[in-house]
Amino acid sequence: MKCLRPIGVALGCMMLASGAAAQLSITPPAQTPPPAKKEEKPKPKVHSPVAKKPTPKPAATPKPGASATPTPTPSPTPDDPNVDLVYGAYQRGMYKTAFDLATVRAQNNDAKAMTMLGELYANGLGVKRDYAKADDWYKRASDAGDREAMFALAMMKIAGRGGTVDKDAAVKLLASAAKLGEPKAAYNLALLYLDGQTLPQDLKRSAELLRMAADAGSPEAQYALAT
């Protein structure tokens, strides 16, 4: 049986050869010159009347209070114009930019920005790796209700990063994240129920969690459920 492991977060070039073609010089036969034409008197030129140019119509005078150029209607702007800038910078590998933007938003209690700061600190992206700061930012985001922060914090506690190993706290975090629809949390919690070491073995509960994660699109959970 396959072991189930937890998941963390010719261009061608054509050459044309040109050959020099031999040129033949052919002298045409002598011809009898044609008889000279009689001179014709030039005919007087007839001057055609000059067409008059149409007189342009004067431009319409705008009415008082009306603008000559129509003003375009501005498109509606989102409530937060920076809503995707942090994650967009992260996806493009601009980690320092993502860190700076997330820091500003985290000061306004933005849970997603806090989770991003935890991710950057945990992996040393744009800043020096610091598990203690990662744990702190994940904790803040988790308390604010972010399910991804709950899952990341649970995995840190299982591995003992940023502190001591705390599987009981990790199980609670995974359960909370799974309840909020986090597929990775549901999958890893299912493995704990399947393993029977951290939690009492419960195949029915494990299958329920695997079904939840599989329906959310987790390929690992789909395989495990099929097995």
Coordinates of C-alpha atoms in Angstrom, one line a residue:
M1 CA 0.0 0.0 0.0
K2 CA 1.4 3.4 -0.9
C3 CA 2.4 5.5 2.1
L4 CA 0.3 8.7 2.5
R5 CA 2.4 11.7 3.5
P6 CA 1.2 15.0 4.8
I7 CA 1.3 18.0 2.6
G8 CA 2.5 21.5 3.6
V9 CA 2.0 24.3 2.2
A10 CA 14.2 23.9 -34.3
L11 CA 14.0 26.6 -36.5
G12 CA 15.1 25.6 -40.0
C13 CA 16.9 27.9 -42.4
M14 CA 16.4 27.5 -46.2
M15 CA 19.3 28.7 -48.5
L16 CA 18.5 29.6 -52.1
A17 CA 21.4 29.1 -54.5
S18 CA 21.6 31.7 -57.2
G19 CA 23.4 30.9 -60.4
A20 CA 24.7 33.4 -62.9
A21 CA 22.7 33.1 -66.1
A22 CA 24.6 33.5 -69.4
Q23 CA 23.4 36.7 -71.2
L24 CA 23.1 36.6 -75.0
S25 CA 23.5 39.8 -77.0
I26 CA 21.2 39.8 -80.1
T27 CA 21.5 42.5 -82.7
P28 CA 18.1 43.3 -84.3
P29 CA 17.9 43.5 -88.1
A30 CA 18.2 46.9 -89.8
Q31 CA 14.8 48.6 -90.4
T32 CA 13.7 51.2 -92.9
P33 CA 13.1 54.5 -91.1
P34 CA 9.4 55.6 -91.1
P35 CA 8.3 58.6 -93.2
A36 CA 8.5 61.9 -91.4
K37 CA 5.2 63.1 -90.0
K38 CA 3.7 66.4 -91.0
E39 CA 4.0 69.1 -88.4
E40 CA 0.7 69.9 -86.7
K41 CA -0.2 73.3 -85.4
P42 CA -0.8 73.3 -81.6
K43 CA -4.4 73.7 -80.6
P44 CA -5.3 76.5 -78.3
K45 CA -5.7 75.4 -74.7
V46 CA -9.1 75.6 -73.2
H47 CA -9.2 76.7 -69.6
S48 CA -11.8 75.0 -67.6
P49 CA -13.6 77.0 -64.9
V50 CA -12.1 76.7 -61.5
A51 CA -14.3 74.9 -59.1
K52 CA -15.2 76.9 -56.1
K53 CA -14.3 75.4 -52.8
P54 CA -17.2 74.9 -50.4
T55 CA -17.4 77.4 -47.7
P56 CA -16.9 75.6 -44.3
K57 CA -19.8 75.9 -41.9
P58 CA -19.0 77.7 -38.7
A59 CA -18.6 75.4 -35.7
A60 CA -21.6 75.2 -33.5
T61 CA -21.3 77.3 -30.4
P62 CA -21.7 75.3 -27.3
K63 CA -24.6 76.2 -25.1
P64 CA -23.8 77.9 -21.8
G65 CA -23.0 75.4 -19.1
A66 CA -22.4 72.6 -21.6
S67 CA -18.9 71.1 -22.0
A68 CA -17.5 70.9 -25.5
T69 CA -15.8 67.6 -24.8
P70 CA -17.9 64.9 -23.2
T71 CA -16.4 63.8 -19.8
P72 CA -16.0 60.0 -19.6
T73 CA -17.7 58.3 -16.6
P74 CA -15.0 57.1 -14.2
S75 CA -15.1 53.3 -13.6
P76 CA -15.9 52.3 -10.0
T77 CA -12.8 51.6 -7.8
P78 CA -12.7 48.8 -5.3
D79 CA -12.8 49.6 -1.6
D80 CA -9.2 48.5 -1.2
P81 CA -7.1 49.2 -4.3
N82 CA -4.2 47.2 -2.8
V83 CA -6.3 44.1 -2.3
D84 CA -4.3 41.9 -4.7
L85 CA -0.9 43.7 -4.7
V86 CA 0.6 41.7 -1.8
Y87 CA -0.2 38.3 -3.2
G88 CA 0.6 39.5 -6.7
A89 CA 4.1 40.6 -5.6
Y90 CA 4.6 37.3 -3.8
Q91 CA 3.6 35.3 -6.9
R92 CA 6.1 37.3 -9.1
G93 CA 8.9 36.6 -6.6
M94 CA 9.0 40.2 -5.4
Y95 CA 9.2 39.2 -1.8
K96 CA 10.6 42.4 -0.4
T97 CA 7.7 44.3 -2.0
A98 CA 5.2 41.8 -0.7
F99 CA 6.8 42.2 2.8
D100 CA 6.6 46.0 2.8
L101 CA 3.0 46.0 1.5
A102 CA 1.9 43.3 3.9
T103 CA 3.4 45.2 6.9
V104 CA 1.4 48.3 6.2
R105 CA -1.8 46.3 5.8
A106 CA -1.1 44.1 8.9
Q107 CA -1.0 47.3 11.0
N108 CA -4.7 47.7 10.0
N109 CA -5.5 44.2 11.4
D110 CA -5.6 42.6 7.9
A111 CA -5.6 38.9 8.6
K112 CA -4.4 37.9 5.1
A113 CA -1.5 40.3 5.4
M114 CA -0.5 38.8 8.7
T115 CA -0.6 35.3 7.2
M116 CA 1.7 36.6 4.4
L117 CA 4.2 37.9 6.9
G118 CA 4.2 34.6 8.7
E119 CA 4.8 32.9 5.3
L120 CA 7.7 35.2 4.5
Y121 CA 9.4 34.8 7.9
A122 CA 8.9 31.0 8.0
N123 CA 10.5 30.5 4.6
G124 CA 13.1 33.4 4.7
L125 CA 11.6 35.1 1.6
G126 CA 12.5 38.8 1.4
V127 CA 13.6 38.8 5.1
K128 CA 15.8 36.6 7.3
R129 CA 14.1 33.4 8.4
D130 CA 12.7 33.8 11.8
Y131 CA 10.4 31.0 13.1
A132 CA 9.5 33.0 16.2
K133 CA 8.2 35.9 14.2
A134 CA 6.5 33.5 11.8
D135 CA 4.7 31.8 14.7
D136 CA 3.7 35.2 16.1
W137 CA 2.2 36.5 12.8
Y138 CA 0.4 33.1 12.1
K139 CA -1.0 33.3 15.7
R140 CA -2.4 36.8 15.1
A141 CA -3.9 35.8 11.7
S142 CA -5.3 32.6 13.2
D143 CA -7.0 34.5 16.1
A144 CA -8.5 36.8 13.4
G145 CA -10.1 33.8 11.8
D146 CA -7.8 33.1 8.8
R147 CA -8.0 29.4 8.0
E148 CA -4.7 29.3 6.1
A149 CA -2.9 30.7 9.1
M150 CA -4.5 28.1 11.3
F151 CA -3.2 25.3 9.0
A152 CA 0.3 26.8 8.8
L153 CA 0.5 27.3 12.5
A154 CA -0.6 23.7 13.1
M155 CA 2.1 22.4 10.9
M156 CA 4.7 24.5 12.7
K157 CA 3.6 23.1 16.0
I158 CA 3.7 19.5 14.7
A159 CA 7.3 20.1 13.5
G160 CA 8.3 22.1 16.6
R161 CA 9.3 25.2 14.7
G162 CA 9.2 28.4 16.6
G163 CA 8.9 26.5 19.9
T164 CA 8.3 23.0 21.3
V165 CA 6.2 20.3 19.6
D166 CA 2.6 20.7 20.6
K167 CA 0.4 18.1 18.8
D168 CA -2.6 18.8 20.9
A169 CA -2.7 22.5 19.8
A170 CA -2.0 21.4 16.2
V171 CA -5.0 19.1 16.2
K172 CA -7.3 21.9 17.5
L173 CA -5.9 24.2 14.8
L174 CA -6.4 21.6 12.1
A175 CA -9.9 20.9 13.2
S176 CA -10.8 24.7 13.2
A177 CA -9.3 25.2 9.7
A178 CA -11.0 22.1 8.3
K179 CA -14.3 23.3 9.7
L180 CA -13.7 26.6 7.8
G181 CA -13.2 24.6 4.6
E182 CA -9.4 24.4 4.4
P183 CA -8.7 21.2 2.3
K184 CA -5.0 20.8 3.4
A185 CA -6.1 20.9 7.1
A186 CA -8.9 18.3 6.5
Y187 CA -6.4 16.0 4.7
N188 CA -3.7 16.2 7.4
L189 CA -6.3 15.7 10.1
A190 CA -7.6 12.7 8.3
L191 CA -4.1 11.2 8.3
L192 CA -3.9 11.7 12.1
Y193 CA -7.2 9.8 12.5
L194 CA -6.0 7.1 10.1
D195 CA -2.6 6.7 11.8
G196 CA -4.0 6.3 15.3
Q197 CA -1.0 7.6 17.1
T198 CA -1.7 11.3 17.8
L199 CA -5.5 10.7 17.8
P200 CA -7.4 7.5 18.4
Q201 CA -7.9 5.7 15.1
D202 CA -11.2 6.5 13.5
L203 CA -11.6 5.3 10.0
K204 CA -15.1 6.7 9.6
R205 CA -14.0 10.2 10.7
S206 CA -10.9 9.9 8.5
A207 CA -13.0 9.1 5.4
E208 CA -15.3 12.0 6.1
L209 CA -12.4 14.4 6.2
L210 CA -10.8 12.9 3.1
R211 CA -14.1 13.3 1.3
M212 CA -14.3 16.9 2.4
A213 CA -10.7 17.6 1.1
A214 CA -11.3 15.5 -2.1
D215 CA -14.4 17.5 -3.0
A216 CA -12.4 20.7 -2.5
G217 CA -10.0 19.5 -5.2
S218 CA -7.1 18.0 -3.2
P219 CA -5.5 15.3 -5.4
E220 CA -3.8 13.7 -2.3
A221 CA -7.1 13.4 -0.6
Q222 CA -8.7 11.9 -3.7
Y223 CA -6.0 9.3 -4.0
A224 CA -6.2 8.5 -0.2
L225 CA -10.0 8.2 -0.3
A226 CA -9.8 5.9 -3.4
T227 CA -7.3 3.7 -1.6

